[in-house]
Amino acid sequence: MRLRALLETDALGLRLLGGEDELDRTVRGVMTTDLRDPSRYLSGGELVLTGLAWHRGAADSEPFVRILAGAGVAGLAAGEAELGDVPADLVEACRRHRLPLFAVHETVAFATITEHVVRQVSGERAGDLAAVVDRHRRLMTSGPAGGGPEVVLDLLTSDLDLRAWVLSPTGRQVAGAGAPLPGPLGTALAGHHLAATRAGRRAPHRAAVAGTTYSLFPIRNTGRGSAAAVRDVRESVLSDWLLAVEADASDWPAARLDLLQGVTQLIVVERDRRDAARTVRRRLAQEVLELVQAGAAPAEIAARLRVAAPVLLPGLGAAPQWQVVVARLDWSAAGGPAAAGDIASGPVAQALLEEILVDPAVGGPDSADRIAVAHTGEEAIALVPLPSPADPPSDAGEGAAGAAADGADADAPHGEPGLHADALLASVREPLSAGLADDGRLTLGVSAAVHSAEGLRGALEEARHARRVAAARPGRVCAAGHHELASHVLLLPFVPDDVRRAFTARLLDPLRDYDRRHRAELIETLEAFLDCDGSWTRCAARLHLHVNTLRYRVGRIEQLTGRDLARLEDKLDFFLALRMS
């Protein structure tokens, strides 16, 4: 459809403020935003609706319009409810960038415009979509939250007999109709979607899991056949939601494909609302981070934390504990490092960390309300609140404090509260590895919980050190926790490769050669002997050997290497060699 058609539709209440010569532009979708920088959600051809909450002064209009024009949007429609009139500086910025600008009368809901554009873009022939969208529009306008994506999915089920779920890039269910999607299935579908997106395959992506076929739609595009985004796909693929439909869309007619694309655009509205709400938490995290890195007085940091605590943990009386999580994304191109400035890794890691730190067992689009993530340089840094030890858990784990406590890892060392690196890694490694493909790498570091502002700077450094330990490990997604900084694990990754190879070869190569010739399993015996702390009885039982056989093998190890496994120094050398090999 053309912009001109929107202007000629009286029910939409649009008034042209500039760009009359550009009214023949094609509209491929619609997106509502109050973000200062909505570029990651734009792919070109959208009519952008804004309530102007981002506008705090005349200087804000130019960068906002420049971002829209650079993304290739069709036009901008600004609501008059917030400021009364559309600011003159916004009108002038749109004139400079040749971006058509409309004013939306305060009596017209953005949902009305969204519904109209989706119906027109998808085509009047999709009568079933028209029914869904019309009913959803009424629900959206009945309350400020619009019922959320669950409303759209319920209507898909009731009107079109389609079971569908909105998933995060890690496979966490954001919304769904009917029975929840099992966690492993969500993870598998997210992995299929990320792999297909990175391979450049056209959506919807088909995935067969456990004998059932699913069609996966990115919640990003503005319509079937829309032009590829000008930005690098790596800037969004790891944080975009997806719509998983239990059906094979490969033989669907164009009308039905169009209707599902229209549904994704309705969900984009909800995603944008959620992301706009995150801006407060991001700003709090950024302010705390800047104070910590600048070496501010603990009292000043504590004052800022007291401001953050009610936002992140509403209803919690005492000041909580805090954990810090540091993430970094590194990309390469054409087999080598990506050119500087190709990808803004800090903001990408920030958006990804906001998705990662949501407990996979917690559903809903607002389940990340307790997470504040900032970015600096190439790093993303999360400030994660935990209940104070003095705070009893709320009934059945309900409420903000109880929800934070539920996020604690029961397997953490010594019963430590909060996030644990191993559990965090296990929940995201499979799908994100698919999205990172063969040119990306994600490393995570997790600090211990700290109880005051004085400990926050140490927690930040601890998380950064842990991330560097993770970066020294192989794999696309790696994580390390603070408990690893007090052991040999901290030292081993930083041993130079040539020293590592020489050390392990001198001690282990004679045993490997002997095992190859005689199948004697000396390496396995050595590992078990050290794991059993040199106990002959326990080691023999583990290996299902007679103690005399074990003594013979250990004697052969000592003979081949010239070492004595009764000496602590030699045991330690063997232990380190096995860890580094």
CSV table of C-alpha atoms in Angstrom, one decimal, residues 5 9 127 154 299 388 439 463 474 513:
chain,number,residue,atom,x,y,z
A,5,ALA,CA,-3.8,5.7,0.9
A,9,THR,CA,-8.5,7.2,5.1
A,127,GLY,CA,-10.3,-12.9,5.6
A,154,ASP,CA,-5.2,-17.6,21.5
A,299,ALA,CA,28.3,6.0,49.9
A,388,SER,CA,19.1,-10.1,51.2
A,439,ASP,CA,32.3,-16.8,13.1
A,463,ALA,CA,33.3,-11.2,36.7
A,474,PRO,CA,37.4,-23.8,23.4
A,513,ASP,CA,52.8,-44.4,23.1
